[in-house]
Coordinates of C-alpha atoms in Angstrom, one line a residue:
X6 CA 10.0 33.7 226.9
X7 CA 10.7 35.2 223.5
X8 CA 14.1 34.0 222.2
X9 CA 14.4 36.6 219.4
X10 CA 16.2 39.9 219.7
X11 CA 14.3 42.4 221.7
X12 CA 12.4 45.1 219.8
X13 CA 13.3 48.8 220.1
X14 CA 11.9 50.3 223.3
X15 CA 9.2 53.0 222.8
X16 CA 11.5 55.7 223.9
X17 CA 13.9 55.0 221.1
X18 CA 11.3 54.7 218.3
X19 CA 9.6 57.1 216.0
X20 CA 6.1 58.1 216.9
X21 CA 5.3 56.4 213.6
X22 CA 6.7 53.2 215.2
X23 CA 9.9 52.9 213.2
X24 CA 13.4 52.9 214.7
X25 CA 14.5 56.5 214.7
X26 CA 18.3 56.5 214.7
X27 CA 19.9 54.8 211.7
X28 CA 23.6 55.4 212.2
X29 CA 24.7 52.2 213.9
X30 CA 25.2 50.5 210.6
X31 CA 27.6 53.2 209.4
X32 CA 29.6 52.7 212.6
X33 CA 29.6 48.9 212.2
X34 CA 30.9 49.4 208.7
X35 CA 33.7 51.5 210.0
X36 CA 34.6 48.8 212.5
X37 CA 34.7 46.0 210.0
X38 CA 36.1 47.6 206.9
X39 CA 38.8 49.8 208.3
X40 CA 40.8 48.5 211.2
X41 CA 41.9 52.0 212.5
X42 CA 38.4 53.4 212.7
X43 CA 37.5 53.6 216.4
X44 CA 34.3 52.3 217.6
X45 CA 32.0 55.3 218.0
X46 CA 30.1 56.6 220.3
X47 CA 26.6 57.4 220.8
X48 CA 24.9 56.0 217.7
X49 CA 26.2 52.5 218.0
X50 CA 25.7 52.5 221.7
X51 CA 22.1 53.4 221.6
X52 CA 20.9 51.6 218.5
X53 CA 22.7 48.3 217.9
X54 CA 19.5 46.5 218.9
X55 CA 17.3 48.8 216.8
X56 CA 19.2 48.1 213.7
X57 CA 18.9 44.4 214.1
X58 CA 15.1 44.5 213.9
X59 CA 14.5 47.2 211.2
X60 CA 12.5 45.4 208.5
X61 CA 13.3 48.0 205.9
X62 CA 17.0 47.0 205.6
X63 CA 17.9 44.8 202.7
X64 CA 21.5 43.5 203.3
X65 CA 23.4 42.3 206.4
X66 CA 26.4 44.2 207.4
X67 CA 28.4 41.0 207.5
X68 CA 27.7 40.3 203.8
X69 CA 28.3 43.8 202.6
X70 CA 31.5 44.2 204.6
X71 CA 33.0 40.8 204.2
X72 CA 32.7 41.4 200.4
X73 CA 34.6 44.7 201.0
X74 CA 32.1 46.9 199.2
X75 CA 33.7 50.1 200.3
X76 CA 32.2 53.5 200.0
X77 CA 33.5 55.9 197.3
X78 CA 34.6 59.4 198.3
X79 CA 31.9 62.0 197.4
X80 CA 34.3 64.9 197.3
X81 CA 37.7 65.6 195.8
X82 CA 40.5 67.4 197.6
X83 CA 39.2 70.1 200.0
X84 CA 40.6 73.5 199.1
X85 CA 40.3 76.5 201.4
X86 CA 37.8 79.1 200.5
X87 CA 38.7 82.8 200.4
X88 CA 39.9 84.3 203.7
X89 CA 37.9 86.8 205.7
X90 CA 38.8 89.2 208.4
X91 CA 37.8 88.6 212.0
X92 CA 35.1 91.3 211.7
X93 CA 33.7 89.6 208.6
X94 CA 33.5 86.2 210.3
X95 CA 31.7 87.7 213.3
X96 CA 29.3 89.7 211.1
X97 CA 27.9 86.6 209.3
X98 CA 24.1 86.2 209.2
X99 CA 23.1 82.6 208.9
X100 CA 20.3 81.8 206.5
X101 CA 18.2 79.1 208.2
X102 CA 16.3 76.4 206.2
X103 CA 15.4 72.8 206.7
X104 CA 16.3 72.1 203.1
X105 CA 20.0 72.6 203.9
X106 CA 20.1 70.0 206.6
X107 CA 21.9 66.7 206.0
X108 CA 20.0 63.6 205.0
X109 CA 20.8 62.0 208.3
X110 CA 19.6 65.0 210.3
X111 CA 16.4 65.1 208.4
X112 CA 15.7 61.4 208.8
X113 CA 16.4 61.7 212.5
X114 CA 14.1 64.6 212.8
X115 CA 11.2 62.9 211.0
X116 CA 9.1 61.4 213.8
X117 CA 5.9 60.7 212.0
X118 CA 3.0 62.8 213.3
X119 CA 5.3 65.2 215.2
X120 CA 8.5 65.9 213.3
X121 CA 11.1 68.0 215.0
X122 CA 11.3 71.4 213.2
X123 CA 15.1 71.4 212.7
X124 CA 16.7 74.0 210.6
X125 CA 20.2 74.4 209.3
X126 CA 22.6 77.0 208.1
X127 CA 26.3 77.3 207.0
X128 CA 28.9 79.9 207.9
X129 CA 32.6 80.3 207.2
X130 CA 35.3 79.8 209.7
X131 CA 39.1 80.3 209.5
X132 CA 41.0 77.2 208.3
X133 CA 43.7 78.1 210.7
X134 CA 42.7 80.1 213.8
X135 CA 46.3 81.2 214.2
X136 CA 46.6 82.5 210.6
X137 CA 43.5 83.8 208.9
X138 CA 45.4 84.3 205.6
X139 CA 45.2 80.5 204.9
X140 CA 41.6 80.8 204.0
X141 CA 38.2 79.5 205.2
X142 CA 36.1 76.4 205.4
X143 CA 32.4 75.9 205.9
X144 CA 30.6 74.9 209.1
X145 CA 27.2 73.3 209.0
X146 CA 24.9 74.1 211.9
X147 CA 21.7 72.2 212.9
X148 CA 19.3 73.8 215.3
X149 CA 16.2 72.8 217.1
X150 CA 14.7 75.9 218.8
X151 CA 13.2 75.6 222.3
X152 CA 9.5 74.8 222.8
X153 CA 9.1 76.7 226.0
X154 CA 7.1 79.9 226.5
X155 CA 10.1 82.1 227.2
X156 CA 11.3 84.3 224.3
X157 CA 14.8 83.1 224.6
X158 CA 16.5 79.9 225.9
X159 CA 19.9 78.7 226.8
X160 CA 21.9 77.2 223.9
X161 CA 23.0 73.6 224.3
X162 CA 25.7 72.6 221.9
X163 CA 25.9 68.8 221.4
X164 CA 28.5 66.4 220.0
X165 CA 28.2 62.6 219.6
X166 CA 31.9 61.9 219.7
X167 CA 34.2 59.8 217.5
X168 CA 36.1 62.0 217.3
X169 CA 34.9 62.7 213.8
X170 CA 31.1 62.1 213.9
X171 CA 28.8 64.8 212.5
X172 CA 26.4 66.3 214.9
X173 CA 23.3 67.0 212.9
X174 CA 21.2 63.9 213.7
X175 CA 22.3 64.0 217.3
X176 CA 20.2 67.2 217.8
X177 CA 16.9 65.3 217.3
X178 CA 18.2 62.3 219.3
X179 CA 18.8 64.5 222.3
X180 CA 15.4 66.1 222.0
X181 CA 13.8 62.7 221.7
X182 CA 15.4 61.2 224.7
X183 CA 15.3 64.3 226.9
X184 CA 12.1 66.1 226.0
X185 CA 12.3 68.5 228.9
X186 CA 15.5 70.0 227.6
X187 CA 13.5 71.5 224.7
X188 CA 11.6 73.7 227.2
X189 CA 14.9 75.3 228.4
X190 CA 17.3 75.0 225.6
X191 CA 17.9 75.5 221.9
X192 CA 19.7 72.3 220.9
X193 CA 22.5 73.0 218.4
X194 CA 24.8 70.6 216.6
X195 CA 27.8 71.8 214.7
X196 CA 29.3 69.3 212.3
X197 CA 33.0 69.4 213.4
X198 CA 35.3 70.7 210.7
X199 CA 35.9 68.1 208.0
X200 CA 32.8 66.0 208.9
X201 CA 29.2 65.9 207.7
X202 CA 28.5 69.0 205.7
X203 CA 31.3 71.1 207.2
X204 CA 33.7 70.9 204.3
X205 CA 34.1 67.1 204.6
X206 CA 37.5 65.6 204.0
X207 CA 37.2 62.1 202.7
X208 CA 39.8 59.5 201.9
X209 CA 39.1 55.9 200.7
X210 CA 39.4 53.3 203.5
X211 CA 42.5 51.3 204.0
X212 CA 42.8 48.4 201.6
X213 CA 43.6 45.6 204.0
X214 CA 41.8 44.1 207.0
X215 CA 43.0 40.8 208.4
X216 CA 40.5 38.0 208.0
X217 CA 41.2 36.9 211.5
X218 CA 42.5 39.5 214.0
X219 CA 44.0 36.6 216.0
X220 CA 46.5 36.1 213.2
X221 CA 49.3 38.4 214.2
X222 CA 52.0 36.7 212.1
X223 CA 54.8 38.7 210.6
X224 CA 53.3 38.5 207.2
X225 CA 50.0 39.9 208.4
X226 CA 51.7 42.6 210.3
X227 CA 53.7 43.7 207.3
X228 CA 50.6 43.9 205.1
X229 CA 48.8 45.8 207.7
X230 CA 51.6 48.4 208.2
X231 CA 52.0 48.8 204.4
X232 CA 48.2 49.4 204.2
X233 CA 48.4 52.1 206.9
X234 CA 51.4 53.7 205.2
X235 CA 49.8 53.8 201.8
X236 CA 46.6 55.1 203.2
X237 CA 48.2 57.8 205.2
X238 CA 50.5 59.0 202.4
X239 CA 47.6 59.0 199.9
X240 CA 45.2 60.8 202.2
X241 CA 47.6 63.5 203.4
X242 CA 48.7 64.2 199.9
X243 CA 45.1 64.6 198.8
X244 CA 44.2 67.1 201.5
X245 CA 47.6 68.8 202.4
X246 CA 46.1 72.2 203.0
X247 CA 43.3 71.1 205.3
X248 CA 44.3 68.1 207.3
X249 CA 47.0 69.8 209.4
X250 CA 44.3 72.1 210.8
X251 CA 41.9 69.4 211.8
X252 CA 42.5 69.7 215.5
X253 CA 40.4 69.9 218.7
X254 CA 41.7 73.3 219.4
X255 CA 40.5 74.6 216.0
X256 CA 37.2 72.7 216.3
X257 CA 36.3 74.3 219.7
X258 CA 37.3 77.7 218.3
X259 CA 34.8 77.0 215.6
X260 CA 32.2 76.4 218.3
X261 CA 33.0 79.6 219.9
X262 CA 32.6 81.4 216.6
X263 CA 29.2 79.9 216.1
X264 CA 28.3 81.1 219.6
X265 CA 29.2 84.7 218.7
X266 CA 27.5 84.6 215.3
X267 CA 24.3 83.4 217.0
X268 CA 24.5 86.1 219.6
X269 CA 25.0 84.0 222.8
X270 CA 27.1 85.2 225.7
X271 CA 27.6 81.6 226.9
X272 CA 26.8 78.1 225.7
X273 CA 26.1 74.9 227.5
X274 CA 27.6 71.7 226.1
X275 CA 26.8 68.0 226.1
X276 CA 29.3 65.6 224.6
X277 CA 29.4 61.8 224.7
X278 CA 32.4 59.5 224.2
X279 CA 34.9 61.5 222.1
X280 CA 32.6 64.5 222.7
X281 CA 33.8 64.5 226.3
X282 CA 37.3 65.4 225.0
X283 CA 35.8 68.3 223.1
X284 CA 33.9 69.4 226.2
X285 CA 37.0 69.4 228.3
X286 CA 38.9 71.5 225.8
X287 CA 36.0 74.0 225.5
X288 CA 35.9 74.4 229.2
X289 CA 39.6 75.0 229.4
X290 CA 40.1 77.3 226.3
X291 CA 36.8 79.3 226.6
X292 CA 35.9 79.2 230.3
X293 CA 34.2 82.6 230.3
X294 CA 31.9 81.7 227.4
X295 CA 31.3 78.1 228.3
X296 CA 28.5 77.5 230.7
X297 CA 27.3 74.1 232.0
X298 CA 29.3 71.2 230.6
X299 CA 27.9 67.7 230.8
X300 CA 29.9 64.7 229.4
X301 CA 29.0 61.0 229.2
X302 CA 30.9 57.9 228.4
X303 CA 34.2 59.7 229.0
X304 CA 37.5 59.5 227.1
X305 CA 40.6 60.0 229.3
X306 CA 40.5 63.6 228.2
X307 CA 43.4 64.7 230.5
X308 CA 45.9 62.6 228.6
X309 CA 46.6 61.7 225.0
X310 CA 44.5 59.9 222.4
X311 CA 46.6 56.8 222.3
X312 CA 46.4 56.1 226.0
X313 CA 42.7 56.7 225.9
X314 CA 42.0 54.4 223.0
X315 CA 44.4 51.8 224.6
X316 CA 41.8 51.1 227.2
X317 CA 39.2 49.9 224.7
X318 CA 40.4 46.3 224.3
X319 CA 40.1 45.8 228.0
X320 CA 36.7 47.4 228.1
X321 CA 35.1 45.3 225.4
X322 CA 36.7 42.1 226.8
X323 CA 35.3 42.8 230.3
X324 CA 31.8 43.5 228.9
X325 CA 32.0 40.2 226.9
X326 CA 33.4 38.1 229.7
X327 CA 31.6 39.5 232.7
X328 CA 28.2 40.5 231.3
X329 CA 27.4 39.1 227.9
X330 CA 28.5 35.5 228.3
X331 CA 27.0 35.1 231.8
X332 CA 23.8 36.7 230.7
X333 CA 23.5 34.3 227.7
X334 CA 24.2 31.4 230.1
X335 CA 21.5 32.6 232.5
X336 CA 19.0 32.4 229.6
X337 CA 20.0 29.0 228.3
X338 CA 16.3 28.1 227.8
X339 CA 16.2 30.8 225.2
X340 CA 19.5 30.4 223.4
X341 CA 20.7 26.8 224.1
X342 CA 24.3 27.7 224.3
X343 CA 25.2 26.5 227.8
X344 CA 24.3 27.1 231.5
X345 CA 27.7 28.7 232.4
X346 CA 29.8 31.4 230.8
X347 CA 32.5 28.8 230.1
X348 CA 30.0 26.7 228.1
X349 CA 28.8 29.6 226.1
X350 CA 32.4 30.7 225.3
X351 CA 33.2 27.1 224.1
X352 CA 30.2 27.2 221.8
X353 CA 31.2 30.6 220.5
X354 CA 34.7 29.3 219.8
X355 CA 33.2 26.3 217.9
X356 CA 31.1 28.6 215.8
X357 CA 34.1 30.8 215.2
X358 CA 36.2 27.9 214.1
X359 CA 33.5 27.0 211.5
X360 CA 33.5 30.6 210.3
X361 CA 37.2 30.3 209.9
X362 CA 36.7 27.3 207.6
X363 CA 34.4 29.3 205.4
X364 CA 31.2 27.7 206.5
X365 CA 29.3 30.9 207.0
X366 CA 28.8 32.7 203.7
X367 CA 30.6 36.1 203.3
X368 CA 31.8 36.1 206.9
X369 CA 35.3 36.0 208.3
X370 CA 36.4 35.5 211.9
X371 CA 37.3 39.2 212.1
X372 CA 33.9 40.4 210.8
X373 CA 32.1 37.9 213.0
X374 CA 33.8 39.1 216.1
X375 CA 33.4 42.8 215.2
X376 CA 29.7 42.3 214.6
X377 CA 29.3 40.7 218.0
X378 CA 31.4 43.4 219.5
X379 CA 29.4 46.3 218.2
X380 CA 26.3 44.7 219.8
X381 CA 28.1 45.2 223.2
X382 CA 27.4 48.9 223.1
X383 CA 23.9 48.5 224.4
X384 CA 22.2 46.3 227.0
X385 CA 19.2 45.9 224.7
X386 CA 21.3 44.2 222.0
X387 CA 22.6 41.4 224.3
X388 CA 19.7 39.4 223.1
X389 CA 20.8 39.9 219.6
X390 CA 24.2 38.4 220.4
X391 CA 22.4 35.4 221.9
X392 CA 20.0 35.0 219.0
X393 CA 22.8 35.4 216.4
X394 CA 24.9 32.7 218.1
X395 CA 21.9 30.4 218.6
X396 CA 20.9 30.7 214.9
X397 CA 24.4 30.0 213.7
X398 CA 24.8 27.1 216.1
X399 CA 21.6 25.5 214.9
X400 CA 22.3 26.1 211.2
X401 CA 25.9 24.8 211.4
X402 CA 24.8 21.7 213.2
X403 CA 22.0 21.0 210.8
X404 CA 24.0 21.4 207.6
X405 CA 27.3 20.1 206.2
X406 CA 27.6 22.9 203.7
X407 CA 27.8 26.6 204.0
X408 CA 25.1 28.6 205.8
X409 CA 24.1 32.3 205.8
X410 CA 24.7 34.8 208.5
X411 CA 21.4 35.4 210.3
X412 CA 19.8 38.7 209.2
X413 CA 20.7 40.8 212.1
X414 CA 23.2 43.6 212.0
X415 CA 22.2 45.6 209.0
X416 CA 23.7 48.0 206.6
X417 CA 22.0 50.6 204.5
X418 CA 24.0 52.0 201.6
X419 CA 23.0 55.6 202.5
X420 CA 24.7 55.1 205.8
X421 CA 28.0 55.5 204.0
X422 CA 27.3 59.2 203.7
X423 CA 29.8 60.2 206.4
X424 CA 31.8 57.1 206.9
X425 CA 34.8 58.3 205.0
X426 CA 35.0 61.7 206.6
X427 CA 34.5 60.1 210.0
X428 CA 37.5 57.9 209.3
X429 CA 39.6 60.7 208.0
X430 CA 38.9 63.3 210.6
X431 CA 39.3 60.8 213.4
X432 CA 42.8 59.9 212.2
X433 CA 43.7 63.6 211.8
X434 CA 42.5 64.5 215.3
X435 CA 44.3 61.6 216.9
X436 CA 47.5 62.4 215.1
X437 CA 47.4 66.2 215.3
X438 CA 46.1 66.7 218.8
X439 CA 48.5 65.3 221.3
X440 CA 52.1 63.9 221.4
X441 CA 52.7 60.2 222.1
X442 CA 55.1 57.6 221.0
X443 CA 54.1 56.9 217.4
X444 CA 57.0 54.7 216.4
X445 CA 56.0 51.5 214.6
X446 CA 57.8 49.3 217.1
X447 CA 56.0 50.9 220.0
X448 CA 52.6 50.6 218.4
X449 CA 53.2 47.1 217.3
X450 CA 54.2 46.0 220.8
X451 CA 50.9 47.4 222.1
X452 CA 49.0 45.6 219.2
X453 CA 50.6 42.2 220.1
X454 CA 50.1 42.6 223.9
X455 CA 46.5 43.7 223.4
X456 CA 45.6 40.7 221.3
X457 CA 47.2 38.3 223.7
X458 CA 45.3 39.8 226.7
X459 CA 42.0 40.7 225.1
X460 CA 41.3 38.2 222.3
X461 CA 37.8 39.4 221.4
X462 CA 39.2 42.5 219.5
X463 CA 42.4 43.5 221.1
X464 CA 44.6 43.8 218.0
X465 CA 42.0 45.6 215.9
X466 CA 41.2 48.1 218.6
X467 CA 44.9 48.8 219.5
X468 CA 45.9 50.1 216.1
X469 CA 43.6 53.1 215.9
X470 CA 46.7 55.3 216.2
X471 CA 48.7 53.3 213.7
X472 CA 48.5 55.8 210.8
X473 CA 50.2 58.3 213.1
X474 CA 53.5 56.4 212.5
X475 CA 53.4 57.9 209.0
X476 CA 51.7 61.2 209.7
X477 CA 53.8 64.0 208.1
X478 CA 52.9 66.8 210.6
X479 CA 54.0 67.2 214.2
X480 CA 51.3 67.3 216.9
X481 CA 50.3 70.8 217.9
X482 CA 51.1 72.4 221.2
X483 CA 48.2 71.6 223.4
X484 CA 46.8 73.0 226.6
X485 CA 47.1 71.3 230.0
X486 CA 43.7 69.9 230.8
X487 CA 43.7 69.6 234.6
X488 CA 40.9 71.8 235.8
X489 CA 43.0 74.9 236.3
X490 CA 41.1 77.9 234.8
X491 CA 38.4 75.5 233.5
X492 CA 34.6 75.7 233.6
X493 CA 33.0 73.0 235.6
X494 CA 32.3 69.6 234.0
X495 CA 29.8 67.1 235.2
X496 CA 30.8 63.6 234.1
X497 CA 28.5 60.6 233.7
X498 CA 30.1 57.2 233.5
X499 CA 28.9 53.6 233.2
X500 CA 31.0 51.2 235.3
X501 CA 31.1 48.5 232.6
X502 CA 31.1 50.8 229.5
X503 CA 33.0 48.9 226.9
X504 CA 34.1 51.6 224.5
X505 CA 35.2 54.2 227.1
X506 CA 36.1 52.1 230.1
X507 CA 35.7 53.5 233.6
X508 CA 39.4 53.5 234.2
X509 CA 39.8 56.3 231.7
X510 CA 37.0 58.3 233.3
X511 CA 38.4 57.9 236.8
X512 CA 41.8 58.9 235.6
X513 CA 40.4 62.1 234.0
X514 CA 38.3 62.9 237.0
X515 CA 41.2 62.5 239.4
X516 CA 43.4 64.7 237.3
X517 CA 40.8 67.4 236.7
X518 CA 40.0 69.6 239.7
X519 CA 36.8 71.1 238.1
X520 CA 34.9 67.9 237.7
X521 CA 32.2 65.9 239.5
X522 CA 31.4 62.3 238.4
X523 CA 28.2 60.3 238.4
X524 CA 29.1 56.6 238.2
X525 CA 26.4 54.1 237.3
X526 CA 27.1 50.9 239.1
X527 CA 27.2 47.8 236.9
X528 CA 26.0 49.7 233.9
X529 CA 27.4 48.5 230.6
X530 CA 25.8 50.8 228.1
X531 CA 28.1 53.2 226.2
X532 CA 26.4 56.4 227.2
X533 CA 23.8 56.6 230.0
X534 CA 22.2 60.0 229.5
X535 CA 20.5 59.2 226.3
X536 CA 19.9 55.5 227.0
X537 CA 16.5 54.0 227.4
X538 CA 15.0 53.4 229.8
X539 CA 16.0 56.6 231.7
X540 CA 18.0 56.2 234.9
X541 CA 16.2 58.6 237.2
X542 CA 19.2 59.1 239.5
X543 CA 21.3 60.2 236.6
X544 CA 18.6 62.3 235.0
X545 CA 17.8 64.2 238.2
X546 CA 21.4 65.3 238.8
X547 CA 22.2 65.9 235.1
X548 CA 19.1 67.9 234.3
X549 CA 19.4 69.9 237.5
X550 CA 22.8 70.9 236.3
X551 CA 21.9 71.7 232.7
X552 CA 18.5 73.4 233.4
X553 CA 19.0 75.0 236.9
X554 CA 22.8 75.2 237.3
X555 CA 22.8 73.0 240.5
X556 CA 26.3 71.7 240.9
X557 CA 26.5 68.4 242.9
X558 CA 28.3 68.8 246.2
X559 CA 30.1 65.5 245.8
X560 CA 30.5 62.6 243.4
X561 CA 27.5 60.3 243.2
X562 CA 27.1 56.6 242.5
X563 CA 23.7 55.7 240.9
X564 CA 22.3 52.2 240.9
X565 CA 22.3 50.6 237.5
X566 CA 19.3 48.6 236.0
X567 CA 19.0 44.9 235.6
X568 CA 19.9 43.5 232.2
X569 CA 17.1 42.7 229.8
X570 CA 14.7 39.9 230.8
X571 CA 16.0 40.0 234.4
X572 CA 14.8 41.6 237.7
X573 CA 18.0 41.6 239.6
X574 CA 21.5 43.1 239.2
X575 CA 24.5 40.8 238.9
X576 CA 27.6 42.5 240.2
X577 CA 30.6 43.2 238.0
X578 CA 33.8 44.1 239.9
X579 CA 36.0 46.8 238.4
X580 CA 39.4 47.9 239.8

C-alpha cells in the first residue's frame, strides 16, 4: 500500500491534470500567522490534500510562516466613493469582461482544454444602506452563465464563508463539482464588501503569535492582548469610514442590489461555513426575493459569532482524537506510528517535543499543530498527516541535528492576494454583527478553558473574537433569526465536521422553524456538497431542492463514506 499522501481525486483536478483550487495555502497562512483568523471554510476543507502534492510550489508553509514573512497591504485607507441616489444604483449597467476578474478567479476557471468562461463586472453600492449620503464602495461580481438550452436560467449566488472570503474562485469550483447546476443556473459570486476586488480593506496581520499555544502563561497572555489591542487600534484608525459598515446586514443588502441590477426577481443561494450565516440572513431580510437556500457546514447562525466560533476547538479535537489518530493507527504498516490511537498520540507528542527544542528547522509547536490541524478539513488529507508525522519521526530518529519539515503543506506567495482583507473583514463582521460579552476577562477565561480541554488548538481558536475587546463601535441592531418570516433553508451537515461542529448546526436547526437538515453520519469533511467523491444521498436531495424546488418532507440522515484506504465505516459518537 502506498504510504505517501494520496493524490488529488479526478473530480478535484483540472482537466489538464493539475490541482484546480489553490486557496488552501492562503488559509493555512492565516491560521499560522494571525491567531485571530478563523479557519475557513470551503477552500481548506476541499483542498488540503491537493496542496500537499502540487509540484509547482516552491516553499513549505511551515518555513514561510515560521519565519513570519507577512504579506504587505496592497491598498491604503479605503475612502468612500461619491454617493448615488437609489435610482442611480438600480440603473447601473454592468460591463462584463473576463479581464476584470481576480487572478484567483481566473486561475480557478482555467481548466485546461475546457476553461470555464467566467466574466466579471463591478458596480457601486451604498457604504451605509441606512444613509446613502455616506458615499459608495465597489462590488466585484463574477458570473458563469448557464450551459443549458433555455434562454434564461435561475441565478445561484454562492459564498465560500469565512466570513471574509472572496467569492470569485468559488464560482468555478461549484461548476466543477456540480456540473449539472450549469444546465439550470447562472452561477454568480459577489466578493463581499471589503474583500477580494470589492473595495478591499486591508490591515497588516497582528505582530505576535505564541510559539507554543500550550503556553498560556501571564507573560504570553499580556503580549497577546497587547498585540490585539495595537492591531485593532491601528486597523480601525486606518479605515474609520468603512469598517463600521462591514456587516452581514449591509452585505446581504449588496446581494439584493446585485439581484435587481441583473434583473432577477428572485435568487437562489448556496453558502458554506460562514456562508451559511449569510444565507440565513438573506432568507430573513429578503424572503420575497430569496428563492431556494442551501447551506453546508453550518455556523450556529441563530446565535452570535462568539458562541459559534467557540465550538471550533471541540470540533477539531474530536476529529483529531476520534478519526485521525485511530485512522493512522489502523494503517501502522504505512506510517509506523503505532497500532493504537494512544501509541500514535505518544509518537506525535515526542515529535512535538523535538519541535519545541528547535530540532525541526523553521517550525514551532504552534505552526506544527496548525499545519496538522488544517489537514483535518478533508478526509483525503488524513494520509498527509500520517506521512508528515512518519517522515518527521524517521528524520528525527536518524539525526542528532536539525531536520527539515517535509515538503507538504505549501504556500504560494500569490496566495497572499486576499489574506489581509479576509483577516480584516472577518474581524469587522464578528465585532459589528452581534452582541456578546467582549470583556477581556471573559474572553481570556474562554481561552484558558479551551486550551485545557482541547490541547490541539484550543487557545488559538478561542481568541477569534479577541480584537472585539478593543473594537470602537457598538454592534448593530440585528434581526431575530428563528425562521419567522424566513425563506426555507436546506442545511447539509457532516457529523464530525471539525470547523463547524454538528452541535452548532443542530442548535441552529432547532431554533429555526424554516429549516430541514441533512446530516451525514460519521462524515468529517468540512463541507459535503462540494466534496469528492460525491455523496449520492446528499446530492439527490440538495439538487432536487435547487433545481426542481422539491422540499424534503422531513430531516434526513445520509450514510457517510469510509475513510481513505478503507472499505468500512468506523462509528464516531457525537452528543
